[in-house]
Short mmCIF file of C-alpha atoms in Angstrom, two decimals:
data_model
loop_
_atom_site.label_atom_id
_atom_site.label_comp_id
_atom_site.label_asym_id
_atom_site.label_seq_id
_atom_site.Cartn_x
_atom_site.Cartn_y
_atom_site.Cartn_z
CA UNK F 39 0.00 0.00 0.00
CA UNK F 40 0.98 3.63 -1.07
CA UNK F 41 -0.56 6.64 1.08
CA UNK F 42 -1.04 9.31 -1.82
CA UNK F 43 -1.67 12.77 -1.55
CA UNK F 44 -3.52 14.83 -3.92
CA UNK F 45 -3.96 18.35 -4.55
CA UNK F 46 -7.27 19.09 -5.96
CA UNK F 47 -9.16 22.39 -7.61
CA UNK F 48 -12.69 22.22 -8.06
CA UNK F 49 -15.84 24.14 -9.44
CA UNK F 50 -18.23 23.78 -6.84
CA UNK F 51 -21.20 25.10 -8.32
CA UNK F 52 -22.83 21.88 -9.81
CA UNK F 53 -21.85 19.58 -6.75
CA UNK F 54 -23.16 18.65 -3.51
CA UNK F 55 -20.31 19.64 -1.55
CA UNK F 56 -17.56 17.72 -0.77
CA UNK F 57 -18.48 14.98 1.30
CA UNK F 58 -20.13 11.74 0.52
CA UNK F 59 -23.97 11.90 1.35
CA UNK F 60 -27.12 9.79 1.50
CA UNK F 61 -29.75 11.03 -1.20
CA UNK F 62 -27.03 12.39 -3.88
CA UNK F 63 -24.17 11.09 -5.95
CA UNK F 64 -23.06 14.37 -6.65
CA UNK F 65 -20.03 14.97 -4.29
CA UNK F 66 -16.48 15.94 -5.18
CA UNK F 67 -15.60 12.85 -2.97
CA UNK F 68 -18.05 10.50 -5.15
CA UNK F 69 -16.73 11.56 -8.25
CA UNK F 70 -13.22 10.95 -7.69
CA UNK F 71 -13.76 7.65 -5.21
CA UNK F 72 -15.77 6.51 -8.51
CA UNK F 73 -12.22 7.54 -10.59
CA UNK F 74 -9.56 5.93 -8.35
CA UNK F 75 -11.68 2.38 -8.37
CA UNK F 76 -11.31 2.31 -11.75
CA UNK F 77 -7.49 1.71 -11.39
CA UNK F 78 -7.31 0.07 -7.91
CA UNK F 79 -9.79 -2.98 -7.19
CA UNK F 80 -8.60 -2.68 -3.38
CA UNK F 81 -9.48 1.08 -3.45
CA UNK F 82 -11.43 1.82 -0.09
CA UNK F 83 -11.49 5.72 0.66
CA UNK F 84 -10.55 8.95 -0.04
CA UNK F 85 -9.80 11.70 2.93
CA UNK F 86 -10.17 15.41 1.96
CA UNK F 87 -8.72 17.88 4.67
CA UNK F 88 -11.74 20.04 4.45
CA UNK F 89 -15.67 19.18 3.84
CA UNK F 90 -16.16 21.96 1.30
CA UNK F 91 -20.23 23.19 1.90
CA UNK F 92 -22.44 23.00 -1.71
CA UNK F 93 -21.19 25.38 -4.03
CA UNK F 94 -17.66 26.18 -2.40
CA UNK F 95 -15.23 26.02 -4.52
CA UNK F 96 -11.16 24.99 -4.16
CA UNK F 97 -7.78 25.91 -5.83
CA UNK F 98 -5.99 23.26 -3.60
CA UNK F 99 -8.09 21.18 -1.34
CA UNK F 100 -5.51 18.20 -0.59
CA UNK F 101 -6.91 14.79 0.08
CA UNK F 102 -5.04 11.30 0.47
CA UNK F 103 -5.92 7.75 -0.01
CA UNK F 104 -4.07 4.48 0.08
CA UNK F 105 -3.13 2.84 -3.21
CA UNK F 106 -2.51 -0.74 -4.02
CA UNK F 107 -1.49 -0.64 -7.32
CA UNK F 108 1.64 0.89 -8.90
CA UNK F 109 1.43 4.02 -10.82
CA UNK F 110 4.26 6.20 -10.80
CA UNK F 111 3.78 9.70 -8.98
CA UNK F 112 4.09 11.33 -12.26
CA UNK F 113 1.24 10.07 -14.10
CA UNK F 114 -1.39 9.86 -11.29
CA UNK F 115 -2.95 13.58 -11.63
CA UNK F 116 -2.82 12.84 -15.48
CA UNK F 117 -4.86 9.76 -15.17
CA UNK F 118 -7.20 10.85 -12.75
CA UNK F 119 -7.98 13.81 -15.30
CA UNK F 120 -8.44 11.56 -18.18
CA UNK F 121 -11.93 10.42 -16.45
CA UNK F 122 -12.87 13.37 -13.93
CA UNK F 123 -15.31 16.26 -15.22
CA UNK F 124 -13.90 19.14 -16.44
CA UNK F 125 -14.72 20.94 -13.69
CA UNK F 126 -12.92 18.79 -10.81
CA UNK F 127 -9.17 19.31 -11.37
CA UNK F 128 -6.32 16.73 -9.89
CA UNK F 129 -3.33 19.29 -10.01
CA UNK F 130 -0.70 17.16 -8.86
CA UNK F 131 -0.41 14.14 -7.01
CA UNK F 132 2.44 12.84 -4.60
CA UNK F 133 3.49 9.61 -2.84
CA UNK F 134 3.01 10.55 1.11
CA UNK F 135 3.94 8.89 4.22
CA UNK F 136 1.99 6.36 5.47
CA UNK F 137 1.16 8.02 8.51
CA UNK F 138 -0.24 11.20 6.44
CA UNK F 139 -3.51 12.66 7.19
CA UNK F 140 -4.62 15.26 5.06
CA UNK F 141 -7.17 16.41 7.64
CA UNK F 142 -5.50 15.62 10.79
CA UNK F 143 -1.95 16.95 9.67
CA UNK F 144 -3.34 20.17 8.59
CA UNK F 145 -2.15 23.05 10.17
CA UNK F 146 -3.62 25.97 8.63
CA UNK F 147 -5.83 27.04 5.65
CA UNK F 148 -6.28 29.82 3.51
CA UNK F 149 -10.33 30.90 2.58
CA UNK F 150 -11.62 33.71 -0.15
CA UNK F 151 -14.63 35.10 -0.98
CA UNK F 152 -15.13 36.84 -3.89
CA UNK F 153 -17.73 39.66 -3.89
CA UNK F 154 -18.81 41.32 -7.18
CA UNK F 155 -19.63 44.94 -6.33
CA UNK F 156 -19.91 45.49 -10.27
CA UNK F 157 -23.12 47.53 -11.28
CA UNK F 158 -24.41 43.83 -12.43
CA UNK F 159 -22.95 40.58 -12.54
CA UNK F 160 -19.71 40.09 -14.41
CA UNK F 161 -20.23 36.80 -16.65
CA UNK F 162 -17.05 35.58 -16.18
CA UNK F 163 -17.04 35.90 -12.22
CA UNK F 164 -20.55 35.14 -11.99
CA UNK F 165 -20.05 30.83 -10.93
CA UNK F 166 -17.51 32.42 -8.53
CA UNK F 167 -18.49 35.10 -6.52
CA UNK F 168 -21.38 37.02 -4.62
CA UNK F 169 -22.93 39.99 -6.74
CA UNK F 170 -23.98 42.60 -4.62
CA UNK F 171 -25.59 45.90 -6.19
CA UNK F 172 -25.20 48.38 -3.42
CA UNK F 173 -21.49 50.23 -3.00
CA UNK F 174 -19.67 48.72 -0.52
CA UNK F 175 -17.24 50.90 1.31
CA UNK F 176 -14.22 49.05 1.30
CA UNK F 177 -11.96 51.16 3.97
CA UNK F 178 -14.91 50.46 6.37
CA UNK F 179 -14.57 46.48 5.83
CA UNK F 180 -10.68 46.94 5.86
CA UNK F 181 -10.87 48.84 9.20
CA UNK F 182 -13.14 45.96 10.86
CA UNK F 183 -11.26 43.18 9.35
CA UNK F 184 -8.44 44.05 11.45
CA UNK F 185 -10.66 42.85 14.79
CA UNK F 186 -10.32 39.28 13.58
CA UNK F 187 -6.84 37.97 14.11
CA UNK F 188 -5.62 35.98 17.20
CA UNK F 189 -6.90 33.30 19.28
CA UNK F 190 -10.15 33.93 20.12
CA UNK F 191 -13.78 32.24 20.81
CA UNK F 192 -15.42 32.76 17.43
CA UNK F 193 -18.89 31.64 18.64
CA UNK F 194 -20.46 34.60 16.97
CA UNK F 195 -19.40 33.31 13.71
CA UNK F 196 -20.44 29.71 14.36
CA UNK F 197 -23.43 28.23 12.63
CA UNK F 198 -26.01 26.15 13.95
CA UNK F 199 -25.58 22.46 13.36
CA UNK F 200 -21.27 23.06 13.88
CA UNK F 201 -20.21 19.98 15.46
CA UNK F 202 -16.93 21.30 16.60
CA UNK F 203 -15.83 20.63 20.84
CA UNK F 204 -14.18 24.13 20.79
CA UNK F 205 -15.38 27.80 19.14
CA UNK F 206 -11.68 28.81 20.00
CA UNK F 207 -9.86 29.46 16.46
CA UNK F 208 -7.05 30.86 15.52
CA UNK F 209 -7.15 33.94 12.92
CA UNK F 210 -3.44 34.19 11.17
CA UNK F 211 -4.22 37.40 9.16
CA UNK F 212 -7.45 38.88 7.32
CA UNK F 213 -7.69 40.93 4.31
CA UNK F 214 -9.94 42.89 2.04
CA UNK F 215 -8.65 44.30 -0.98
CA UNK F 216 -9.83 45.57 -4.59
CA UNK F 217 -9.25 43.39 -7.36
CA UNK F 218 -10.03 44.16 -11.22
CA UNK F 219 -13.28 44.21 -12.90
CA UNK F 220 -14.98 45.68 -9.44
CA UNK F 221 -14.26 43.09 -7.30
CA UNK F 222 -13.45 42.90 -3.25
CA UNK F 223 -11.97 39.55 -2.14
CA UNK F 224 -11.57 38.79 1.48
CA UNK F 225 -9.15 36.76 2.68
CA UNK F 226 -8.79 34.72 6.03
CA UNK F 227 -5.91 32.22 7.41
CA UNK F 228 -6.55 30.75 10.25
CA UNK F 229 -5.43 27.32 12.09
CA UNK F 230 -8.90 25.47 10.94
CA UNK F 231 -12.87 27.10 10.83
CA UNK F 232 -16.14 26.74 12.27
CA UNK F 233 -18.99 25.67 10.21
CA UNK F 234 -19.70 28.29 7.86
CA UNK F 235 -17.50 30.88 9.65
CA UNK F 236 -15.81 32.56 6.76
CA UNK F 237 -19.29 33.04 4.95
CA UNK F 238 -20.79 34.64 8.57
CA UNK F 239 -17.61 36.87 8.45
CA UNK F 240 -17.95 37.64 5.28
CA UNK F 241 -21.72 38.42 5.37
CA UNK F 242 -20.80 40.47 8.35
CA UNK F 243 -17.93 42.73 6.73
CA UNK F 244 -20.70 43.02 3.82
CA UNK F 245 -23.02 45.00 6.38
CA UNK F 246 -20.67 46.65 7.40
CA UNK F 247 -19.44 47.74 3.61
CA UNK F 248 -23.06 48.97 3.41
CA UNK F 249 -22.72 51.33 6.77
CA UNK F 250 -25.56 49.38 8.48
CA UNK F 251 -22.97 48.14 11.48
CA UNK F 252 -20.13 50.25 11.87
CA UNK F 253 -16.12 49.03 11.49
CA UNK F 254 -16.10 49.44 15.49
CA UNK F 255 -19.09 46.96 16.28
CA UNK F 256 -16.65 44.45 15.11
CA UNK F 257 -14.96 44.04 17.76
CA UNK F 258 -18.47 43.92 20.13
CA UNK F 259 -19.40 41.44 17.29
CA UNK F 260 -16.68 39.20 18.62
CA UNK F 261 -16.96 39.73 22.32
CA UNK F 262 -20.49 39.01 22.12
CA UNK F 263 -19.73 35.53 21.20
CA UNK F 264 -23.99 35.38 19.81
CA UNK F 265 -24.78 34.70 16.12
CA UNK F 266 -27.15 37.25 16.83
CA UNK F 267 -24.80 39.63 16.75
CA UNK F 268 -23.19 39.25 13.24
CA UNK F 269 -24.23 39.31 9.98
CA UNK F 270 -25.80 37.09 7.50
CA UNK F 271 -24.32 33.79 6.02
CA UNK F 272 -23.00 35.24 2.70
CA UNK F 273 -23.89 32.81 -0.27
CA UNK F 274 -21.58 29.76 -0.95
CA UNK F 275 -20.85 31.04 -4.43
CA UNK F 276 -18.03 33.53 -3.43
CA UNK F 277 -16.16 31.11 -1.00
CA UNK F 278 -13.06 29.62 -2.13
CA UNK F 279 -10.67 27.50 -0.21
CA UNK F 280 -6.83 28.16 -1.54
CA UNK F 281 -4.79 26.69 0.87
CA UNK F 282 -4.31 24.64 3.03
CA UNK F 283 -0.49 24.18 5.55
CA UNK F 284 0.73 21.52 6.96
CA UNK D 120 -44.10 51.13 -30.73
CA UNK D 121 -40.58 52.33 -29.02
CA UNK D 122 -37.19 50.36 -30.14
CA UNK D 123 -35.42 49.52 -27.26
CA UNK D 124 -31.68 48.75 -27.92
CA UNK D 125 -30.03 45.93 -24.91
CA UNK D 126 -26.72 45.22 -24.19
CA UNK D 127 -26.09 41.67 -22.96
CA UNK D 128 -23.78 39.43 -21.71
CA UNK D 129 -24.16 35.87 -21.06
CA UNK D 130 -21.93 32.91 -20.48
CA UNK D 131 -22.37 30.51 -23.52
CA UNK D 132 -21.47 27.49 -21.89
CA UNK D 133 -24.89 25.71 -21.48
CA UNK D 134 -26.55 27.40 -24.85
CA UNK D 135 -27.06 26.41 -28.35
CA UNK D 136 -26.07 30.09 -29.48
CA UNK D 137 -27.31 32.67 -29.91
CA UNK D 138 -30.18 32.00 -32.68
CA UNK D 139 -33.56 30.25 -31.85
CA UNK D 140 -33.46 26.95 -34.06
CA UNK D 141 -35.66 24.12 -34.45
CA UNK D 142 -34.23 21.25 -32.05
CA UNK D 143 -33.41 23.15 -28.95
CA UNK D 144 -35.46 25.49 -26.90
CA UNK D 145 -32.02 26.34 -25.36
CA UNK D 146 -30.76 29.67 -27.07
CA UNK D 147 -29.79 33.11 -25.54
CA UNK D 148 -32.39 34.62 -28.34
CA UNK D 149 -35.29 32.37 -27.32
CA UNK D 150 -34.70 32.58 -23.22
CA UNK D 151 -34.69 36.91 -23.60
CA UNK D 152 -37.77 35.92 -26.19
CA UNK D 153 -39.66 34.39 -23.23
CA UNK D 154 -39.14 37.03 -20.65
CA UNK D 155 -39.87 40.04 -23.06
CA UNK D 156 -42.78 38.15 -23.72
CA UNK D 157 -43.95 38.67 -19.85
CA UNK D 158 -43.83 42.30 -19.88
CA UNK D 159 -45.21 43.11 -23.34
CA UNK D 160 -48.40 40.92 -25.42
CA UNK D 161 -47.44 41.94 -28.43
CA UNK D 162 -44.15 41.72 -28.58
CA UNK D 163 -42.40 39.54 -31.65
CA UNK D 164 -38.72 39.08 -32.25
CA UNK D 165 -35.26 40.41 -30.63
CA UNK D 166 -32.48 40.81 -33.27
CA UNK D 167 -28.74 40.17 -32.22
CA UNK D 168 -25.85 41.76 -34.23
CA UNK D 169 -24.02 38.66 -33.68
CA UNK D 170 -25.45 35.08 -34.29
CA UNK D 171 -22.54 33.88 -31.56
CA UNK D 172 -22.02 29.78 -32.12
CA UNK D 173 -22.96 27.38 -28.95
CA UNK D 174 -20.69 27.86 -26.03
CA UNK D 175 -19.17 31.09 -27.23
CA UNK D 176 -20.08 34.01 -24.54
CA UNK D 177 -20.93 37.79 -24.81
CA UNK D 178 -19.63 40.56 -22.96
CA UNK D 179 -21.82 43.40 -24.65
CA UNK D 180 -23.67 41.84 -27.41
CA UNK D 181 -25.93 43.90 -28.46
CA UNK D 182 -29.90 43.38 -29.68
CA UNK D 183 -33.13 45.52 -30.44
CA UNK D 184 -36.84 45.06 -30.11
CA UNK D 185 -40.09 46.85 -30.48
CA UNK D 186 -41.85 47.44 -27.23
CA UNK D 187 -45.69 48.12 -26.91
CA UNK D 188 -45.74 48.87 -23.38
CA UNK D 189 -44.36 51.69 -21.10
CA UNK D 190 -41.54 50.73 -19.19
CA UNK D 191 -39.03 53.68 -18.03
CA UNK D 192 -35.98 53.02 -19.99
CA UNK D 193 -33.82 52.67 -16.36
CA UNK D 194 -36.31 49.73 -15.55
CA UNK D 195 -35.93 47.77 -18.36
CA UNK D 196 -32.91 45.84 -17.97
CA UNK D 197 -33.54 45.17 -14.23
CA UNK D 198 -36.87 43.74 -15.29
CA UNK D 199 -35.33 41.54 -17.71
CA UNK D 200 -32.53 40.05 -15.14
CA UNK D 201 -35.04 39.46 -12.57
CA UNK D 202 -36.67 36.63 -14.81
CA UNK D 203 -33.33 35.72 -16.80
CA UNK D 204 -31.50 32.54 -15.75
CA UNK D 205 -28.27 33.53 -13.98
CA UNK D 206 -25.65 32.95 -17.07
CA UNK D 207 -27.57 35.89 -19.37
CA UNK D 208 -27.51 39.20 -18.07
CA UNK D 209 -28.60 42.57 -19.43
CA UNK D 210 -26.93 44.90 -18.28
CA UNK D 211 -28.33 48.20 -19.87
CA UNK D 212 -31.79 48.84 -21.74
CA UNK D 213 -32.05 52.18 -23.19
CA UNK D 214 -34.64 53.52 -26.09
CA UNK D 215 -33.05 54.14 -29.54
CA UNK D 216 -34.17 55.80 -32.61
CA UNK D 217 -37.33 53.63 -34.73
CA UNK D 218 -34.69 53.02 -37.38
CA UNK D 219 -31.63 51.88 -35.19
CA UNK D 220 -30.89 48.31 -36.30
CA UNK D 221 -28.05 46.16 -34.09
CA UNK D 222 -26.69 44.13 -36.67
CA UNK D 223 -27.22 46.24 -40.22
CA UNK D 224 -25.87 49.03 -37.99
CA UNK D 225 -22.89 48.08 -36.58
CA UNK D 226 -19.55 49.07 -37.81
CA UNK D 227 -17.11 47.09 -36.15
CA UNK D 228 -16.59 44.12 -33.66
CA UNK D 229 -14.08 42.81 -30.75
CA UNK D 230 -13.36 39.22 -30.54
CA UNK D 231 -11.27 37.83 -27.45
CA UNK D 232 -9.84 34.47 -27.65
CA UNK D 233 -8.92 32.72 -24.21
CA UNK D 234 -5.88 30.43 -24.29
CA UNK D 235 -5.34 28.63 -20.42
CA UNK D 236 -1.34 27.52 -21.05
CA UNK D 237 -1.00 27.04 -17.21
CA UNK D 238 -0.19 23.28 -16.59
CA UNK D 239 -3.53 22.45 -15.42
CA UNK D 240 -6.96 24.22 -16.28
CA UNK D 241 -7.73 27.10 -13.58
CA UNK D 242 -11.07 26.59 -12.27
CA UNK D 243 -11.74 30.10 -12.02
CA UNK D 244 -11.49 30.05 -16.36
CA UNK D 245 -12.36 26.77 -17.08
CA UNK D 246 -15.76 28.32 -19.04
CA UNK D 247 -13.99 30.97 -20.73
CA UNK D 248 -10.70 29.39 -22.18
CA UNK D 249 -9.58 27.03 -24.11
CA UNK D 250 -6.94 24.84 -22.02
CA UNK D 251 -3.49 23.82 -24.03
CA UNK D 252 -0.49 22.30 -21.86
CA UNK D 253 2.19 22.81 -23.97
CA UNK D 254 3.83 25.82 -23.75
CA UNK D 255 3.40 28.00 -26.64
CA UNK D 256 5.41 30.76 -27.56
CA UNK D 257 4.20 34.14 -27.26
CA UNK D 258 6.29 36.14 -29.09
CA UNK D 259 6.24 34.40 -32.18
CA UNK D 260 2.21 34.80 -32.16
CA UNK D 261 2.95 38.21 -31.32
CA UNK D 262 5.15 38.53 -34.70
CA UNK D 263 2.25 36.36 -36.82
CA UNK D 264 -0.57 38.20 -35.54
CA UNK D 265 1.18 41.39 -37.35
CA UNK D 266 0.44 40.20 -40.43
CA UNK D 267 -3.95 40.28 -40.14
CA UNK D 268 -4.60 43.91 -40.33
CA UNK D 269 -6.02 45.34 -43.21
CA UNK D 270 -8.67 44.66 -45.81
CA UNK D 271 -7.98 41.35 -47.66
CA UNK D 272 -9.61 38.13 -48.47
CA UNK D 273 -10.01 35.98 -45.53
CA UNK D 274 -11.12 32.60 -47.12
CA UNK D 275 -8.41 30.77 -45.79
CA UNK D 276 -9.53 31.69 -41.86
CA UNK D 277 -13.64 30.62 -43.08
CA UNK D 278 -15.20 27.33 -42.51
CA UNK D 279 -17.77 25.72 -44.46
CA UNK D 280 -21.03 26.78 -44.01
CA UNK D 281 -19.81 30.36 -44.33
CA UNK D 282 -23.41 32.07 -46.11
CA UNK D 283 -21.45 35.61 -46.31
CA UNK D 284 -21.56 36.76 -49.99
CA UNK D 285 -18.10 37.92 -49.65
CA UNK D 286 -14.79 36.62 -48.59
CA UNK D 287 -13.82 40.25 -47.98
CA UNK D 288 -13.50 41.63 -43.74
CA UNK D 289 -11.18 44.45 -42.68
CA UNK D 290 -9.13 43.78 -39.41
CA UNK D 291 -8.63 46.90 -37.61
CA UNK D 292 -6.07 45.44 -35.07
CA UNK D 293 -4.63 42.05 -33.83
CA UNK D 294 -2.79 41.64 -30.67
CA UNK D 295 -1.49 38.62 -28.79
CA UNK D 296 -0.70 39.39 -25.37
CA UNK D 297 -0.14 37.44 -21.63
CA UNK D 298 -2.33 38.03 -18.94
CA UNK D 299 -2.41 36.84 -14.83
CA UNK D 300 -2.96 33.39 -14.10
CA UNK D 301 -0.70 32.02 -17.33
CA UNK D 302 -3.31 33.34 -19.72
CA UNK D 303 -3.00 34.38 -23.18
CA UNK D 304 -5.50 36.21 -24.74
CA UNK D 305 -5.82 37.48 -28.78
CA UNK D 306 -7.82 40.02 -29.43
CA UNK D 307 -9.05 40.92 -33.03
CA UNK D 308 -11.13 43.62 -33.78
CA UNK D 309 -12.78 44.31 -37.25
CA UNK D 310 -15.53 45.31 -39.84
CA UNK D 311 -17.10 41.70 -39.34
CA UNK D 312 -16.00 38.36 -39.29
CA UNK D 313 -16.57 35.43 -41.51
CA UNK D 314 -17.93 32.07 -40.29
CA UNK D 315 -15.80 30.72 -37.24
CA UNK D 316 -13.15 33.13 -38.82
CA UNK D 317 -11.91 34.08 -34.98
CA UNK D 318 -11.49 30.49 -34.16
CA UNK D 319 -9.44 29.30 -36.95
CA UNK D 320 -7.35 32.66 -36.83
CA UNK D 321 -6.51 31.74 -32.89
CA UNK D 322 -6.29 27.74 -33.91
CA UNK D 323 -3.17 29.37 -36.83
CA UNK D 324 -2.00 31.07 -33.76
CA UNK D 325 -1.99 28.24 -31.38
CA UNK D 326 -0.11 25.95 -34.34
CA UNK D 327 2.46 28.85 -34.44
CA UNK D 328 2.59 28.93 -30.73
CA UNK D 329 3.46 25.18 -30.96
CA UNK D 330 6.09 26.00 -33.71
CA UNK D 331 4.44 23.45 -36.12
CA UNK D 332 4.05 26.67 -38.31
CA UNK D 333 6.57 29.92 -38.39
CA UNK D 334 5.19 33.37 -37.61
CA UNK D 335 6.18 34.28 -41.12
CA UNK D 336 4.00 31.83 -42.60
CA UNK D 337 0.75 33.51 -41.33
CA UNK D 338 1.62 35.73 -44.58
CA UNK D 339 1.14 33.08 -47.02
CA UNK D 340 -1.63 31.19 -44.94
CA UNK D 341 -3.45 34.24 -46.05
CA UNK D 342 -2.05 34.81 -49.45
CA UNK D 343 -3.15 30.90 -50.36
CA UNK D 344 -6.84 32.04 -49.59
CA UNK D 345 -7.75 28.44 -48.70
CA UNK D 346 -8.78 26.49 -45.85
CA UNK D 347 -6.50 23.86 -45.83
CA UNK D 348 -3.46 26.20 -45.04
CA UNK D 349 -4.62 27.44 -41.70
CA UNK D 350 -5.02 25.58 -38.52
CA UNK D 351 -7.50 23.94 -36.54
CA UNK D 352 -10.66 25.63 -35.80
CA UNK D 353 -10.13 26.40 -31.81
CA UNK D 354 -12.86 25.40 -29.36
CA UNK D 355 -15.77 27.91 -28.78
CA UNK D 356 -15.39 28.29 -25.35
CA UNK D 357 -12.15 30.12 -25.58
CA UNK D 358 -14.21 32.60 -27.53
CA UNK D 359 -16.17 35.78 -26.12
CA UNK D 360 -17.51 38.56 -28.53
CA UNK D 361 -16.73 41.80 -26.17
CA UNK D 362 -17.78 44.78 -28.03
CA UNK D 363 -19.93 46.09 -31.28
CA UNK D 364 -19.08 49.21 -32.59
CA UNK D 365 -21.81 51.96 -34.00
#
């Protein structure tokens, strides 16, 4: 047995989400379990590090499995691709030790939304971000952003339904900055995530864009530790995972 | 009766094209069709200036109509969007003179061509490009592109099919040039365009990229006014029409 370790970009917008379900075969996970059986009989599982939500999409989610057969490291990704849809992408593949864990090893990950602030949607952004209408004011989101990093109970940012022991997180650094063709992307590293945390803080900093909570409240926001307090859960369509350390 | 003129964009990907045809109920034309039908009985036919193939996408394509009804001219396009599927958007309505035609009218045209020559296909393109893994060289499409401008007989870069009466177009510029995330993009911009005559222009360029043909061969490619000289016809999602000219 080989432990392999895969590096995987994905268009999440037709798929269930990540994760294997009941009532759907339309999972990243499905898809390329369904692949890797096709070359190894004794194929069991695959692991991703993260359990993307519906619609999320990925530039490297990394996920590992256990091979039985030999295929050298070079032509794994390619032969994967030969039988994925077009719009899951194996981006490189690598023999791993056998004690890897793509979820358990992971130290840190790297999330973005995307928010189209255009005057309508932009059709080549549209699968990939959030289009909202009204002028966000971006200095206000870049002031409140700044509340967010350090260890800290995120609670406030925590859906319902999060199965997690702990809210305590850890926020490395968090961003919002312009990019072309009217865009805002936010940015957040952090040592792992609460169910749908980065959409809450996203929906959040989108408030606060539109002046109805000001850059201040943020920090209340956090202190609060109440979904109450924050924003709404901005749509899966701008979320991104990038990266993920280990 | 009061011509309204639109400007649309729309991401190609899951349409037939442009033009409603017998077979498919799946065209940009017949989807706007529908909705204009909603908000005016007696409404018949939108004209497009471009008849864009299946899978090729629109920045600002632009069509006219007759409307019965009073709609302010700032509330037409956001009436349209609301009951538009996602990947068509119109994203300005405004009223234009009884005679104003969008396709016997327009002057000129911008084509963009998509190339994805990263290693892998970005997800965040996927839709819009045309994915090639070998790397091609850019400045020797730079140095063939030189060669298109100008009025001349284009026969060599039009398929079969082609029901123009006239071999004749005048490219106003060419230009080959990189962009972020190992794009490269050609842009051509012109009186009009033959049948597919973008397409086989950036499948010569991709052939040259390759260096399967020399940059100074683009001069004869046109010169031999056939077909057979030129390259491949490039896939139609690398293609977006981005502008018509009045």
């Amino acid at each position: 047995m080989q432990r392999v370790k895969l590096h995987l970009a994905y268009d999440g917008t037709e798929y269930s989400g990540w994760q294997i379900q009941k009532n759907t075969d339309h999972t990243i996970q499905e898809h390329l379990e369904r692949v890797i059986s096709r070359y190894d009989p004794e194929f069991k599982r695959v692991y991703g590090a993260c359990r993307t939500d519906a619609g999320v999409h990925a530039l490297n989610q990394i996920a590992h499995f256990d091979m039985s057969v030999d295929i050298p490291e070079d032509n794994i990704a390619t032969a994967l691709n030969g039988d994925l849809p077009e719009d899951i992408v194996c981006w490189d593949a690598e023999k791993a030790a056998e004690d890897f864990h793509s979820r358990y090893d992971a130290t840190g990950k790297i999330y973005r939304y995307r928010i189209d602030n255009g005057s309508f949607p932009h059709i080549y952004h549209h699968r990939y971000s959030a289009f909202f209408y009204e002028d966000l004011d971006l200095f206000s989101m870049q002031k409140a952003v700044r509340y967010l990093p350090g260890k800290k109970d995120f609670s406030s940012f925590r859906a319902k339904g999060c199965s997690s022991s702990t809210p305590i997180r850890e926020i490395f650094s968090a961003e919002v900055y312009p990019q072309k063709d009217e865009e805002i992307w936010i940015e957040v590293s952090g040592s792992g995530f609460l169910y749908n945390m980065v959409r809450i803080i996203a929906g959040t900093l989108i408030e606060i864009g539109r002046g109805k909570i000001s850059p201040a409240e943020m920090e209340k926001i956090i202190a609060s530790k109440s979904r109450e307090a924050a924003g709404f859960t901005a749509p899966a369509a701008g979320l991104t995972l990038v990266e993920i350390f280990y």
